[in-house]
DNA sequence: CGGGGGCTTGAAACTGATCAAAACGCGTGG
DNA sequence: CCACGCGTTTTGATCAGTTTCAAGCCCCCG
């Protein structure tokens, strides 16, 4: 059952019936692995299938002038292009950060099961709304915080989202991101990201060696980042 | 028929049948006017109705540290809190910028007509997806452009969105926004917004007196802003 | 006529960018 | 097993864009 993480997420986010759970578990799908940096979908593509992240990470990005702006990250269990159900032309790229394994499900199949199950429709719509809430939070993060709290906020978000799908161990997680990736996501230069990380290390708020990040004194870090997870709408009634 | 602008928008965005159009036109609703700066909904409120902007402007905002970050603007025809259908707890404030007239429609009524009309469901879901696409664009705008193109991009977006609902005359439009509002939206200081406006004026890219903005040499301005309206998904098949 | 909010201006301070180079680490091929 | 090479991280120095603070101005509204 390859969609375990997706099903787990949908359940965490909104009660899904036993019947619907079966439908999800038995979705016809194609599986493909992607190498680091490989494009999954290009800006301007018209697509007729959705992507489910099974392992690894994706970034949504857009080339703006000289920059490669990252608009969001996706973790296992996410459906980064669920919106293509109703907006089939991609207005940005989807790219693998580190190696990843993805499942593809056709729009027609999804539409079919959504039409038959209002609860599932609601759950999927809700997923796209939470995606939007995350962008909103990023707008606030980029618009109003300086480098240190800005980076801290992203780390808190990633930790929380990874926690939902069981990829967090004692506030520690593996990320295939380079410092340049953080720079691209946060609107800062790679050099400044480096110095900001060092500052977080110096303050004993994170351990960060290679691709492994551990949040120390997480509540302290969340205070610094003004992180309030309510925008992730983890409670299925909110 | 108070929802003319909304109906016009939904038609522009996705074909809606004659029957559905009637349903929309006859929605039971309450109308209320708001003064400049008045709050429509507060962060944390649990709401059971949606708001349609009939005239004026709303801003979605959140207090972050010392800043009052504006996350988006809404123009006539928009439904700024459509997402509360599935995420009833607001994670930010909704506030009138200048005086506005708003219509309120209950969730229960909307759910009812959406369940009965898949086309309408699709149209509304799509609206929330376009809302998300706008946030994405803002993330890119804040993360990768400096003051002048950043402001120019926002102006181009507002002009385009106002154009859809017929509030643009020869690239000229009225905005009740102060320079501080632009600062709050763009993550810049009011002083710098002021200097940036002056620079745009000096380059004869805008006329900007009081509350009236006119875009001169719009294509030039769009080039400066790297503005590509495709993210607004005005074409109903994209 | 007075008051106040918004706009404008100037000067100084600061955050983060840029440029450049060195150090590090890791996989590959010899 | 070592040497090479390339991408990433780190460091230093200088530079640029933007903020902050402060004051003055303008204009509309009461």
XYZ file of C-alpha atoms (C1' of nucleotides) in Angstrom:
536
model
C 0.000 0.000 0.000
C 2.127 2.781 -1.295
C 0.008 5.721 -0.225
C 0.206 5.050 3.439
C 1.542 8.485 4.209
C -1.099 10.205 2.124
C -3.880 8.260 3.737
C -2.413 8.957 7.151
C -2.311 12.641 6.347
C -5.838 12.822 5.088
C -6.975 11.090 8.196
C -5.040 13.443 10.371
C -6.533 16.345 8.530
C -10.086 15.178 8.065
C -11.931 11.997 8.964
C -12.114 9.752 5.930
C -14.426 6.745 5.960
C -13.258 3.154 5.775
C -14.681 2.907 2.290
C -12.862 5.987 1.078
C -9.700 4.788 2.680
C -9.910 1.648 0.609
C -10.426 3.658 -2.539
C -7.347 5.676 -1.781
C -5.302 2.621 -0.937
C -6.257 1.006 -4.217
C -5.726 3.982 -6.482
C -4.230 2.964 -9.803
C -0.902 4.690 -10.015
C 2.458 4.818 -11.677
C 5.609 5.041 -9.619
C 8.771 6.750 -10.688
C 11.964 7.783 -8.988
C 13.661 11.107 -9.591
C 17.257 12.153 -9.128
C 18.403 15.258 -7.333
C 17.492 18.370 -9.267
C 15.392 16.541 -11.825
C 12.269 18.329 -12.997
C 8.962 16.618 -12.338
C 6.802 19.176 -14.136
C 7.807 22.304 -16.004
C 6.219 25.703 -15.931
C 3.680 25.904 -18.741
C 3.046 22.149 -18.877
C -0.554 21.084 -19.136
C -0.918 18.032 -16.972
C -3.607 15.417 -16.533
C -2.336 13.642 -13.458
C -1.450 14.435 -9.872
C 1.725 13.659 -8.002
C 1.962 12.114 -4.575
C 5.272 12.359 -2.775
C 6.139 8.938 -1.413
C 9.671 9.614 -0.285
C 12.030 12.531 -0.581
C 11.289 16.188 -1.148
C 10.040 18.406 -3.936
C 10.351 22.127 -4.404
C 8.045 24.354 -6.339
C 10.047 27.044 -8.031
C 10.121 29.755 -10.605
C 12.957 31.554 -12.298
C 12.659 35.262 -11.574
C 15.359 37.409 -13.084
C 18.658 36.056 -11.866
C 17.083 34.210 -8.947
C 15.616 30.793 -8.695
C 12.840 31.463 -6.241
C 11.525 28.479 -4.316
C 7.830 28.961 -3.535
C 7.309 25.940 -1.327
C 8.599 22.565 -0.279
C 6.752 19.263 -0.306
C 7.302 16.326 1.973
C 6.113 12.709 1.819
C 2.330 12.478 1.859
C 1.864 15.788 0.053
C 0.196 16.234 -3.329
C 2.068 19.235 -4.701
C 0.017 19.607 -7.863
C -3.448 18.802 -6.591
C -4.522 22.195 -7.875
C -3.986 21.032 -11.451
C -7.314 19.243 -11.128
C -8.840 22.635 -11.829
C -5.880 24.666 -13.050
C -4.197 22.239 -15.429
C -1.472 24.589 -16.668
C 1.423 24.800 -14.253
C 2.587 28.342 -13.514
C 5.929 27.167 -12.106
C 8.282 24.190 -11.958
C 8.185 21.173 -9.703
C 11.575 19.696 -8.984
C 13.090 16.954 -6.915
C 15.374 18.073 -4.099
C 17.560 15.097 -3.458
C 16.299 11.766 -4.782
C 12.578 11.139 -4.494
C 9.954 8.549 -5.246
C 6.661 9.775 -6.638
C 3.330 8.204 -7.455
C 1.173 9.544 -10.252
C -2.595 9.268 -10.340
C -4.702 10.442 -13.252
C -7.053 13.378 -12.905
C -9.870 11.320 -14.333
C -9.554 8.732 -11.586
C -9.410 11.365 -8.884
C -12.371 13.278 -10.289
C -14.260 10.041 -10.373
C -13.748 9.164 -6.724
C -14.266 12.771 -5.620
C -17.608 13.047 -7.367
C -18.728 9.869 -5.641
C -17.601 10.875 -2.179
C -18.356 14.354 -0.832
C -16.169 13.606 2.185
C -13.218 12.916 -0.058
C -13.949 16.006 -2.130
C -13.970 18.014 1.041
C -10.728 16.441 2.210
C -8.941 17.186 -1.054
C -10.293 20.703 -1.333
C -9.160 21.230 2.210
C -5.684 20.038 1.295
C -5.448 22.744 -1.348
C -6.641 25.313 1.173
C -3.944 24.321 3.631
C -1.429 24.610 0.828
C -2.680 28.165 0.361
C -2.432 28.859 4.083
C 1.212 27.847 3.928
C 1.876 30.318 1.126
C 0.218 33.021 3.190
C 2.508 32.208 6.042
C 5.498 32.420 3.723
C 4.376 35.824 2.521
C 4.371 36.941 6.141
C 7.694 35.269 6.788
C 9.433 36.916 3.839
C 7.725 40.238 4.334
C 8.251 40.795 7.990
C 11.037 38.768 9.529
C 14.717 39.143 9.243
C 17.135 36.414 8.420
C 17.395 34.555 11.711
C 13.720 34.287 12.646
C 12.907 33.752 8.980
C 15.113 30.711 8.736
C 13.964 29.505 12.141
C 10.355 29.714 11.008
C 11.009 27.551 7.985
C 12.790 24.992 10.132
C 9.858 24.884 12.553
C 7.426 24.429 9.685
C 9.423 21.620 8.130
C 9.830 19.889 11.473
C 6.108 20.072 12.115
C 5.135 18.834 8.686
C 7.643 16.000 8.862
C 6.355 15.153 12.306
C 2.856 14.571 10.923
C 4.121 11.818 8.654
C 6.472 10.298 11.184
C 9.746 11.561 9.777
C 10.822 13.421 12.879
C 12.855 11.760 15.592
C 13.486 13.727 18.731
C 13.242 16.998 16.837
C 15.782 15.735 14.353
C 15.281 15.242 10.621
C 17.195 14.694 7.418
C 16.997 17.213 4.618
C 18.696 16.945 1.235
C 18.646 20.744 0.937
C 21.769 22.744 0.336
C 22.242 26.135 1.914
C 21.557 27.555 -1.542
C 18.121 25.934 -1.438
C 17.337 27.717 1.804
C 18.588 30.930 0.251
C 16.292 30.439 -2.740
C 13.333 29.741 -0.505
C 13.884 32.578 1.924
C 14.903 35.357 -0.424
C 18.389 35.614 1.072
C 21.877 34.986 -0.277
C 23.580 31.673 0.336
C 26.363 33.461 2.175
C 23.937 35.046 4.548
C 22.118 31.765 5.104
C 25.463 30.279 6.067
C 26.140 32.971 8.618
C 22.618 32.730 9.950
C 22.959 28.994 10.457
C 26.192 29.575 12.295
C 24.449 32.039 14.542
C 21.690 29.510 15.303
C 24.375 26.942 16.069
C 26.232 29.363 18.283
C 23.062 30.023 20.247
C 22.610 26.266 20.638
C 19.225 26.379 18.952
C 20.086 23.844 16.282
C 22.592 21.152 15.542
C 23.170 21.068 11.821
C 25.739 18.727 10.344
C 25.624 17.780 6.720
C 22.067 16.897 5.872
C 20.853 16.337 9.400
C 19.157 19.066 11.379
C 18.227 18.796 15.027
C 16.200 21.421 16.768
C 17.468 21.996 20.276
C 15.319 23.896 22.717
C 12.465 23.822 20.270
C 10.148 26.061 22.249
C 12.871 28.689 22.374
C 13.315 28.391 18.635
C 9.587 28.684 18.035
C 9.464 31.803 20.137
C 12.290 33.327 18.129
C 10.475 32.415 14.911
C 7.060 33.482 16.236
C 5.988 30.076 15.030
C 2.339 29.194 15.597
C 1.393 25.943 13.846
C -2.297 26.772 13.652
C -1.908 27.810 10.022
C -1.182 24.189 9.199
C -4.697 23.357 10.400
C -3.718 20.080 11.951
C -6.930 19.968 13.901
C -9.505 18.596 11.531
C -12.208 20.905 12.830
C -10.392 24.147 12.304
C -28.844 41.961 -8.319
C -26.047 42.806 -5.983
C -23.642 40.081 -6.994
C -23.178 41.230 -10.532
C -19.432 41.509 -10.156
C -19.121 38.097 -8.580
C -21.216 36.468 -11.273
C -19.232 38.294 -13.919
C -16.024 37.022 -12.379
C -17.138 33.451 -12.137
C -18.188 33.592 -15.737
C -14.898 35.070 -16.760
C -13.120 32.366 -14.846
C -15.253 29.362 -15.620
C -18.427 28.885 -17.627
C -21.413 28.815 -15.300
C -24.789 27.680 -16.582
C -27.856 29.893 -16.802
C -29.435 27.941 -13.991
C -26.428 28.369 -11.708
C -26.267 32.014 -12.583
C -29.796 32.412 -11.318
C -28.955 30.640 -8.105
C -26.063 32.987 -7.549
C -28.105 36.041 -8.387
C -30.775 35.020 -5.898
C -28.498 34.091 -3.021
C -29.960 35.129 0.306
C -27.534 37.618 1.772
C -26.988 40.356 4.283
C -25.358 43.593 3.247
C -23.235 45.743 5.481
C -20.998 48.709 4.968
C -17.625 49.067 6.668
C -15.592 52.145 7.430
C -11.911 52.570 6.688
C -9.818 50.323 8.894
C -12.775 48.469 10.359
C -12.285 44.764 10.967
C -14.542 42.384 9.086
C -13.249 39.206 10.695
C -10.611 38.734 13.368
C -7.860 36.174 13.542
C -9.139 33.204 15.511
C -12.808 33.816 14.711
C -14.812 30.790 13.749
C -17.132 31.870 11.015
C -20.156 30.325 9.323
C -20.595 32.683 6.424
C -18.639 33.982 3.471
C -17.994 37.545 2.435
C -18.417 38.943 -1.052
C -16.818 42.294 -1.771
C -19.373 44.472 -3.522
C -17.500 47.739 -3.476
C -14.266 48.923 -1.940
C -11.240 46.930 -0.875
C -10.298 44.499 1.863
C -6.912 43.484 3.147
C -5.977 40.232 4.759
C -3.444 40.879 7.450
C -1.620 39.539 10.425
C 0.307 41.244 13.165
C 3.851 39.906 13.157
C 6.152 41.398 15.734
C 6.102 45.137 15.235
C 4.795 44.844 11.687
C 1.309 44.665 10.348
C 1.858 42.369 7.433
C -0.704 42.518 4.653
C -1.014 39.106 3.005
C -3.347 40.049 0.173
C -5.827 42.557 -1.131
C -9.366 41.904 -2.277
C -11.305 43.837 -4.884
C -15.007 43.869 -5.810
C -16.203 40.461 -6.941
C -13.774 38.599 -4.669
C -14.737 36.231 -1.874
C -11.845 36.712 0.540
C -12.924 34.066 3.029
C -14.215 31.372 0.713
C -11.721 29.013 2.305
C -13.651 29.179 5.579
C -16.095 26.737 3.996
C -13.552 24.077 4.926
C -11.231 25.907 7.290
C -13.685 27.772 9.503
C -11.131 29.268 11.888
C -9.503 32.379 10.459
C -5.736 32.445 10.808
C -5.543 36.208 10.177
C -7.626 39.387 10.086
C -9.833 40.729 7.325
C -10.089 44.478 7.285
C -11.658 47.191 5.198
C -9.210 49.499 3.414
C -11.216 52.610 2.788
C -15.004 52.274 3.022
C -16.484 49.093 1.598
C -19.792 47.355 1.051
C -19.900 43.641 1.706
C -22.470 40.910 1.237
C -22.562 37.916 3.552
C -23.837 34.497 2.528
C -24.108 31.578 4.928
C -21.915 28.530 4.547
C -24.966 26.319 4.694
C -26.508 27.996 1.685
C -23.293 27.809 -0.290
C -22.699 24.185 0.603
C -26.218 23.463 -0.504
C -25.869 24.953 -3.979
C -22.370 23.526 -4.415
C -23.489 20.009 -3.646
C -26.243 20.331 -6.229
C -24.053 21.738 -8.980
C -20.669 20.204 -9.733
C -19.945 23.080 -12.108
C -20.427 25.573 -9.324
C -18.341 23.480 -6.955
C -15.613 23.435 -9.531
C -15.881 27.194 -10.062
C -15.625 27.933 -6.344
C -12.826 25.494 -5.725
C -11.035 27.074 -8.646
C -11.484 30.489 -7.067
C -9.670 29.307 -3.958
C -6.916 27.880 -6.145
C -6.429 31.188 -7.903
C -6.280 32.838 -4.510
C -3.445 30.437 -3.709
C -1.716 31.200 -7.011
C -1.726 34.867 -6.046
C -0.017 34.101 -2.736
C 2.586 32.109 -4.590
C 3.222 35.069 -6.811
C 3.568 37.283 -3.770
C 6.113 34.906 -2.256
C 8.123 35.286 -5.434
C 7.639 39.010 -5.454
C 8.806 39.469 -1.869
C 11.571 36.923 -2.130
C 13.235 37.976 -5.321
C 12.529 41.519 -6.407
C 13.759 44.750 -5.024
C 11.641 47.704 -4.171
C 10.896 49.195 -7.555
C 9.933 46.078 -9.492
C 8.211 44.749 -6.398
C 5.908 47.728 -6.176
C 5.439 47.744 -9.938
C 4.363 44.118 -9.810
C 1.710 44.813 -7.231
C 0.399 47.717 -9.290
C 0.193 45.538 -12.384
C -1.659 42.865 -10.454
C -4.154 45.307 -9.012
C -4.737 46.914 -12.396
C -5.363 43.529 -13.977
C -7.718 42.351 -11.266
C -9.622 45.630 -11.331
C -9.808 45.407 -15.096
C -11.633 42.073 -14.871
C -14.471 43.696 -12.959
C -14.564 46.865 -14.995
C -12.907 49.189 -12.508
C -10.061 50.208 -14.761
C -10.303 53.171 -17.112
C -7.443 53.726 -19.496
C -5.014 52.071 -17.095
C -6.202 54.338 -14.313
C -7.820 53.289 -11.052
C -8.704 54.596 -7.620
C -7.197 53.034 -4.524
C -7.920 54.006 -0.944
C -4.523 52.658 0.112
C -2.004 54.762 1.949
C 1.683 54.411 1.277
C 1.866 52.636 4.610
C -0.518 50.008 3.258
C 1.812 49.348 0.353
C 4.684 49.151 2.801
C 2.797 46.590 4.884
C 1.989 44.539 1.814
C 5.435 44.598 0.264
C 7.612 44.166 3.317
C 9.191 47.602 2.923
C 9.180 50.739 5.029
C 6.742 53.530 4.244
C 9.631 55.886 3.646
C 11.098 53.618 1.061
C 7.738 53.117 -0.624
C 7.544 56.877 -0.909
C 10.912 57.144 -2.585
C 10.109 54.240 -4.849
C 6.881 55.884 -5.988
C 8.787 59.037 -6.724
C 11.212 57.060 -8.804
C 8.360 55.502 -10.789
C 6.903 58.971 -11.306
C 10.227 60.358 -12.381
C 10.554 57.604 -14.961
C 7.082 58.480 -16.235
C 5.832 54.972 -15.531
C 2.960 56.061 -13.307
C 0.947 59.114 -12.464
C -0.017 58.937 -8.839
C -1.886 61.767 -7.225
C -3.808 61.267 -4.054
C -5.800 58.075 -4.396
C -5.668 57.829 -8.159
C -3.047 55.776 -9.923
C -2.558 55.732 -13.669
C -0.168 53.359 -15.316
C 1.673 55.039 -18.147
C 3.536 52.911 -20.655
C 2.047 49.825 -19.154
C 4.044 47.345 -21.183
C 7.231 49.039 -20.018
C 6.027 48.806 -16.445
C 5.156 45.143 -16.858
C 8.588 44.438 -18.208
C 10.183 46.159 -15.246
C 7.972 44.137 -12.909
C 8.433 40.888 -14.878
C 4.659 40.764 -14.713
C 3.047 37.813 -16.437
C -0.688 37.634 -15.706
C -0.957 33.918 -16.385
C -0.897 33.216 -12.649
C -4.291 34.904 -12.403
C -5.652 32.160 -14.674
C -7.999 34.442 -16.536
C -8.386 31.904 -19.295
C -10.964 29.460 -18.060
C -9.198 26.494 -19.578
C -5.865 27.019 -17.915
C -8.371 78.264 12.191
C -6.396 74.368 14.270
C -5.220 69.581 14.279
C -3.851 65.409 12.470
C -2.878 62.060 9.184
C -0.355 61.246 5.344
C 3.396 62.595 2.330
C 8.110 64.218 1.688
C 12.947 65.040 2.724
C 17.634 64.369 4.818
C 21.211 61.973 7.396
C 22.994 58.107 9.720
C 22.904 53.252 10.786
C 22.287 48.496 9.570
C 21.069 44.321 7.425
C 22.121 41.609 3.941
C 24.331 41.374 -0.952
C 28.234 40.741 -3.658
C 32.767 39.349 -4.830
C 36.549 36.516 -4.132
C 39.075 32.944 -2.320
C 40.046 29.185 0.609
C 38.761 24.858 2.917
C 36.156 20.915 3.027
C 34.045 16.600 1.666
C 32.853 13.106 -1.236
C 32.525 10.270 -5.281
C 35.076 8.785 -9.464
C 38.582 7.127 -12.124
C 43.227 5.981 -12.490
C 44.324 3.633 -2.390
C 45.308 7.924 -3.812
C 44.561 11.985 -6.725
C 41.568 14.710 -8.897
C 37.585 17.541 -9.473
C 33.472 19.552 -8.459
C 29.892 21.120 -5.569
C 29.168 22.879 -1.046
C 30.419 25.307 3.039
C 33.028 28.773 5.223
C 35.491 33.178 5.772
C 36.780 38.078 4.895
C 36.135 42.598 2.958
C 33.557 45.858 0.655
C 29.301 47.606 -1.163
C 24.302 48.601 -1.861
C 19.589 48.793 -0.691
C 16.690 49.671 2.805
C 15.560 51.108 7.578
C 15.280 54.195 11.123
C 14.847 58.533 13.156
C 13.574 63.066 12.857
C 11.631 67.003 11.196
C 8.857 69.745 8.050
C 5.121 70.181 4.898
C 0.766 69.736 2.796
C -3.946 69.357 2.740
C -8.290 67.998 4.148
C -11.694 67.948 7.770
C -13.817 69.452 11.777
